[in-house]
Short mmCIF file of C-alpha atoms in Angstrom, two decimals:
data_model
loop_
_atom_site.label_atom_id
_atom_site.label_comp_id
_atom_site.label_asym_id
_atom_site.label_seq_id
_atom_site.Cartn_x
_atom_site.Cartn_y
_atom_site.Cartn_z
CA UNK A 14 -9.02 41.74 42.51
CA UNK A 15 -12.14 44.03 42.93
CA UNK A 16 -11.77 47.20 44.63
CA UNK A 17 -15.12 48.70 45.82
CA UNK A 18 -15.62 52.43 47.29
CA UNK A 19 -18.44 53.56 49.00
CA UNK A 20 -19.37 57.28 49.53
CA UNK A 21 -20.26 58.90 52.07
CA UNK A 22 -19.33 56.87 55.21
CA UNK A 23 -21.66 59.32 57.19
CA UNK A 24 -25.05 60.44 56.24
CA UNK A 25 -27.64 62.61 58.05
CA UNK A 26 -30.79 63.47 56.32
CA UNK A 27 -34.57 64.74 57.87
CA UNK A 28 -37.12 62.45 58.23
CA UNK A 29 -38.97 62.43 54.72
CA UNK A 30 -36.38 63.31 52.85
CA UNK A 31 -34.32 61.36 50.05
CA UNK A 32 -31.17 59.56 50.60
CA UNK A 33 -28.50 58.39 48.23
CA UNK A 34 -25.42 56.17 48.75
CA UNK A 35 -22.96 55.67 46.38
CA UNK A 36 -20.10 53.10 45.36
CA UNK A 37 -17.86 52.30 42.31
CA UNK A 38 -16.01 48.84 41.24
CA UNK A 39 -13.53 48.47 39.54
CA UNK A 40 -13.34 44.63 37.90
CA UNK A 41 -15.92 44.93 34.66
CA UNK A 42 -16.69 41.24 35.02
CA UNK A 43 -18.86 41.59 37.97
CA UNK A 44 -22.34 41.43 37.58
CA UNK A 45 -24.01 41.15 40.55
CA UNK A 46 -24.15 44.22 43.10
CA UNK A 47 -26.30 43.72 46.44
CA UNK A 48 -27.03 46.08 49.45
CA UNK A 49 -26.69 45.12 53.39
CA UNK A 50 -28.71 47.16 55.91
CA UNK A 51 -27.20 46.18 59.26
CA UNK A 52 -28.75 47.72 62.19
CA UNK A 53 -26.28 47.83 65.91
CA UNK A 54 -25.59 44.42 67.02
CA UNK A 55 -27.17 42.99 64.03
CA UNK A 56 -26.03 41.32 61.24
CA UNK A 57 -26.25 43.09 57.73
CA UNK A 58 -28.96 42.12 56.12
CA UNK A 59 -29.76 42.13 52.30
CA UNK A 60 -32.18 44.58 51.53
CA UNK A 61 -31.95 44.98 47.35
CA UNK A 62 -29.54 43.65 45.32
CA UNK A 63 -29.59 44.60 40.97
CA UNK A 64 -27.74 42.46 38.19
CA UNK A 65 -25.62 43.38 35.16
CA UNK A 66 -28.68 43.02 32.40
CA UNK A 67 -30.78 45.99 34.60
CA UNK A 68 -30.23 49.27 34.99
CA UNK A 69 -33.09 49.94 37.93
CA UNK A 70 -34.72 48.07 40.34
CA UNK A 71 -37.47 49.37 42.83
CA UNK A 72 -38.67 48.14 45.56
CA UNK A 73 -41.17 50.11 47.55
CA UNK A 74 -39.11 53.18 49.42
CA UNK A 75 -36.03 51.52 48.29
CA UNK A 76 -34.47 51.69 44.89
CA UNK A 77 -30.78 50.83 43.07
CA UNK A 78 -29.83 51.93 39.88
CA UNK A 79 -26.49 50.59 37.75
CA UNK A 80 -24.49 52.41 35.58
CA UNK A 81 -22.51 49.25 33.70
CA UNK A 82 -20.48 51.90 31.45
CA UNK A 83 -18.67 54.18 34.66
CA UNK A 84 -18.90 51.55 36.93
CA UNK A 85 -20.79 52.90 40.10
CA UNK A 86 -24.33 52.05 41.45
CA UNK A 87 -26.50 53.89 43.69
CA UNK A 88 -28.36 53.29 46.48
CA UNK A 89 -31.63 55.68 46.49
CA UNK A 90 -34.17 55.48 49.98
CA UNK A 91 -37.24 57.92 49.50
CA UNK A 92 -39.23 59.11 52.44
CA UNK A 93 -36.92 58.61 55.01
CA UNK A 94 -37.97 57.25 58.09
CA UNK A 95 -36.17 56.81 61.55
CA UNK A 96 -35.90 53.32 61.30
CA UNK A 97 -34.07 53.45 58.18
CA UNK A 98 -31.76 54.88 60.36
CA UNK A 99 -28.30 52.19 60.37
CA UNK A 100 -25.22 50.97 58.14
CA UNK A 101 -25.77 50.44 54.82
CA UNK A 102 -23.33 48.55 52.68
CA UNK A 103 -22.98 47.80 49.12
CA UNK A 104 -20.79 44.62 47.61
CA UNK A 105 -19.89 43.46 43.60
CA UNK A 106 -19.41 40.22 42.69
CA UNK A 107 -18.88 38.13 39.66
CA UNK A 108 -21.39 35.62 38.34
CA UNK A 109 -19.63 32.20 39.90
CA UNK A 110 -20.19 34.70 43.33
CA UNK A 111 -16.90 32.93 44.52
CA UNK A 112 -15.96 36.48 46.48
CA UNK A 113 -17.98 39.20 47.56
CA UNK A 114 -16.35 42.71 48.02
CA UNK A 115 -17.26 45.02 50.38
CA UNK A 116 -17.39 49.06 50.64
CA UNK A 117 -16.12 50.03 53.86
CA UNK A 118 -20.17 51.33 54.75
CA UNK A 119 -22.15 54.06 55.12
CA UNK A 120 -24.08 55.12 58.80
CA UNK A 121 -27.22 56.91 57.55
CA UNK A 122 -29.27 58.85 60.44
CA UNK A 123 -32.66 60.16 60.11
CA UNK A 124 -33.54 62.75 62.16
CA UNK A 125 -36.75 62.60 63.59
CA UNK B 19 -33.31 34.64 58.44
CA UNK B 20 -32.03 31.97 56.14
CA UNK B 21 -31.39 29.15 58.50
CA UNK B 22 -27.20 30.03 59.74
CA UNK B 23 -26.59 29.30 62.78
CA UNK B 24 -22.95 30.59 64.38
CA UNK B 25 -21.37 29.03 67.98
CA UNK B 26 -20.28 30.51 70.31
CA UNK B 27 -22.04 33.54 69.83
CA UNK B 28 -19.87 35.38 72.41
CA UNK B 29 -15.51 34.56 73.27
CA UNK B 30 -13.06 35.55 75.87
CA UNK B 31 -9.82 34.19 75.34
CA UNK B 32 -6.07 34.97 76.17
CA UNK B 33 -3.45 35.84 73.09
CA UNK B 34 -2.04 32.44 72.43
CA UNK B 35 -4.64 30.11 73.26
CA UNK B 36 -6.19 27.87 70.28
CA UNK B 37 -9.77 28.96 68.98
CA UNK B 38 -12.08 27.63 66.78
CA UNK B 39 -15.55 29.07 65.80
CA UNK B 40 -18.62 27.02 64.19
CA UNK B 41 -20.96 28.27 61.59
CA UNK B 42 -23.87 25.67 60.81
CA UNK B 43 -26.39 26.09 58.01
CA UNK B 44 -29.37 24.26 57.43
CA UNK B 45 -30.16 25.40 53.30
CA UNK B 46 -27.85 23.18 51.70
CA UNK B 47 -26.07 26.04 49.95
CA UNK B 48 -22.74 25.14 48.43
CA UNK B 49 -20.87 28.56 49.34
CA UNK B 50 -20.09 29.26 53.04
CA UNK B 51 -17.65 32.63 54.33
CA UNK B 52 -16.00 33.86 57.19
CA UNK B 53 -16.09 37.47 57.22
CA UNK B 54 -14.35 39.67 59.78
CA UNK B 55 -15.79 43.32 60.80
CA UNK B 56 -14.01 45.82 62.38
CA UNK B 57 -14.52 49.75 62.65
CA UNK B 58 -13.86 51.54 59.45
CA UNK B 59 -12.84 48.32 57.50
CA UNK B 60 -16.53 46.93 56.76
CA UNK B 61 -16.53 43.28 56.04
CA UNK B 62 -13.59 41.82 54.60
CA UNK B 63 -13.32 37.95 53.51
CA UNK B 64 -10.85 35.82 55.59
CA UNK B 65 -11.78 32.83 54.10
CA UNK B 66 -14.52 30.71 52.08
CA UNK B 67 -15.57 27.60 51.03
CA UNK B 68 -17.04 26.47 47.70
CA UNK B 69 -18.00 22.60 48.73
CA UNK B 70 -16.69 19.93 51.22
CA UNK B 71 -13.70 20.23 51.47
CA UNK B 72 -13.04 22.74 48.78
CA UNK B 73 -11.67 26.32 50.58
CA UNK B 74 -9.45 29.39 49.62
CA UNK B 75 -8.15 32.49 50.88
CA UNK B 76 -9.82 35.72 51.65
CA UNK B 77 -8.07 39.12 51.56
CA UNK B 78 -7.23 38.59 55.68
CA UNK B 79 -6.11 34.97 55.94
CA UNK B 80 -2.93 35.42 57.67
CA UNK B 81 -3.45 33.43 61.19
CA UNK B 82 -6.47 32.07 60.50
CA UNK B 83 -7.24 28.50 59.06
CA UNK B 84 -10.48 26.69 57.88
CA UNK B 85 -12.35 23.23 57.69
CA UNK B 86 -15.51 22.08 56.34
CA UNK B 87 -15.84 18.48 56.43
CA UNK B 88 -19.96 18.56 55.68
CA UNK B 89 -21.62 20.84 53.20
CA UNK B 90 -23.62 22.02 56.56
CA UNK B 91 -20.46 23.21 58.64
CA UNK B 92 -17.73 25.67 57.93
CA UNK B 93 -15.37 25.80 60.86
CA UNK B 94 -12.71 28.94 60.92
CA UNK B 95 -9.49 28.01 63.82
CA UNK B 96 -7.71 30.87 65.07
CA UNK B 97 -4.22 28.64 65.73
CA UNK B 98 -2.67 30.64 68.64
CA UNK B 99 -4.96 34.15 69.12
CA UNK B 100 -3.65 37.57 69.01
CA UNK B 101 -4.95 40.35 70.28
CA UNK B 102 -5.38 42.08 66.25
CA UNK B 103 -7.88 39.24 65.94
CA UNK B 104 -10.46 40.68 68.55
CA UNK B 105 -13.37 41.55 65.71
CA UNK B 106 -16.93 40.33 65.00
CA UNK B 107 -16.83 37.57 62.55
CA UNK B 108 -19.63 36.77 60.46
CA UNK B 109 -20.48 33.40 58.72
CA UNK B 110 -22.26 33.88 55.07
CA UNK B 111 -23.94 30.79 52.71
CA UNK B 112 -24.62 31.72 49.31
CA UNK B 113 -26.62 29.65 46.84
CA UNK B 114 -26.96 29.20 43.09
CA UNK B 115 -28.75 32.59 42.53
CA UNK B 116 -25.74 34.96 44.15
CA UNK B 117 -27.37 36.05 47.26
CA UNK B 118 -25.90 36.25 50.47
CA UNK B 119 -27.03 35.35 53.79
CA UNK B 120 -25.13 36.25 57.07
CA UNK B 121 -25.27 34.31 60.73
CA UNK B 122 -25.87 36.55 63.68
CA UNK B 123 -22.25 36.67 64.49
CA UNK B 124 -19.29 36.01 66.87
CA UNK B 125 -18.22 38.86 69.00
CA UNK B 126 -14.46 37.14 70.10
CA UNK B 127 -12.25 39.31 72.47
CA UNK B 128 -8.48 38.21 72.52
CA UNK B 129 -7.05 39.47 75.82
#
């Protein structure tokens, strides 16, 4: 099955400043790669999400880029702002989207 | 939120004792998950559903089971409750276009 890693689990970065989350997969046949914000208590929620045929998607302070050929997508947040503080995760699947897989998360803090 | 809906929302129960947690959805979507998340493991799939009646295994099945006898309900039993299966379990729908939608959650404690 799909094996996805996600790097760093911890993140601390100064208000205004860039951050950037990383994960890799590991089955070629997925094609569809989302992100989860999930604040405490909450439940993630889907914040971006890019398919196989794109390399870059934007959207406002949030971007993800996809890099088909080594596998691994990013996660970029510009202008960092304390309430971007929380756990981000990133998940592959394949296009029938039978199973998601998970990275084990990433708790970004942005220091006021 | 997409319209997920998860009872209870909150569980106390003994190890041993039968338990059986609801998630309801009101977009028709044909996928439905039970996710389980515990510190340091993120989310991990115990089991989902791909129409009425129509399940499979996640990667954390053992000692759970599921039912989903309406496209709008996915029930997940906990048989006989141990105390490894205290976690915050998620419901998730997914439609035609991939993206996933999570409940607000079941916080279950198994003393």
């Amino acid at each position: 099955g799909e094996n996805v890693e996600q790097h760093p689990s911890t993140l601390s970065v100064q208000e205004g400043d860039s951050a950037v989350i990383k994960c890799t997969y590991s089955d070629s046949a997925s094609n569809y790669f989302p992100w989860y914000k999930q604040e405490l208590g909450k439940r993630p929620q889907l914040i971006i999400d890019i398919r196989s045929n794109v390399g870059e998607k934007k959207d406002q302070r949030i971007a993800v880029t996809l890099n088909k050929t080594a596998k691994h997508f990013s996660l970029h947040i510009t202008e960092t702002q304390p309430e971007d503080s929380a756990v981000y995760f990133c998940a592959a699947t394949t296009n029938t989207g039978n199973q998601f897989y998970f990275g084990t998360g990433t708790s970004l803090t942005v220091i006021p | 939120d997409a319209g997920i809906t998860q009872s209870p929302r909150h569980k106390v129960t003994e190890t041993g004792t039968p338990v059986t947690l609801r998630c309801h959805q009101t977009e028709n979507h044909r996928y439905m998950y039970w996710y389980r998340q515990d510190p340091g493991h993120g989310l991990r799939l115990i089991h989902y559903s791909y129409g009425v009646k129509d399940t499979d295994k996640g990667e954390v099945s053992d000692g759970y089971s599921v039912s989903r006898s309406k496209t709008e309900d996915f029930l997940l039993t906990l048989e006989s409750a141990t105390s490894s299966q205290t976690s915050v379990y998620f419901c998730a729908i997914s439609g035609q276009g991939n993206e996933q939608y999570f409940g607000p959650g079941t916080r279950l404690t198994v003393t």
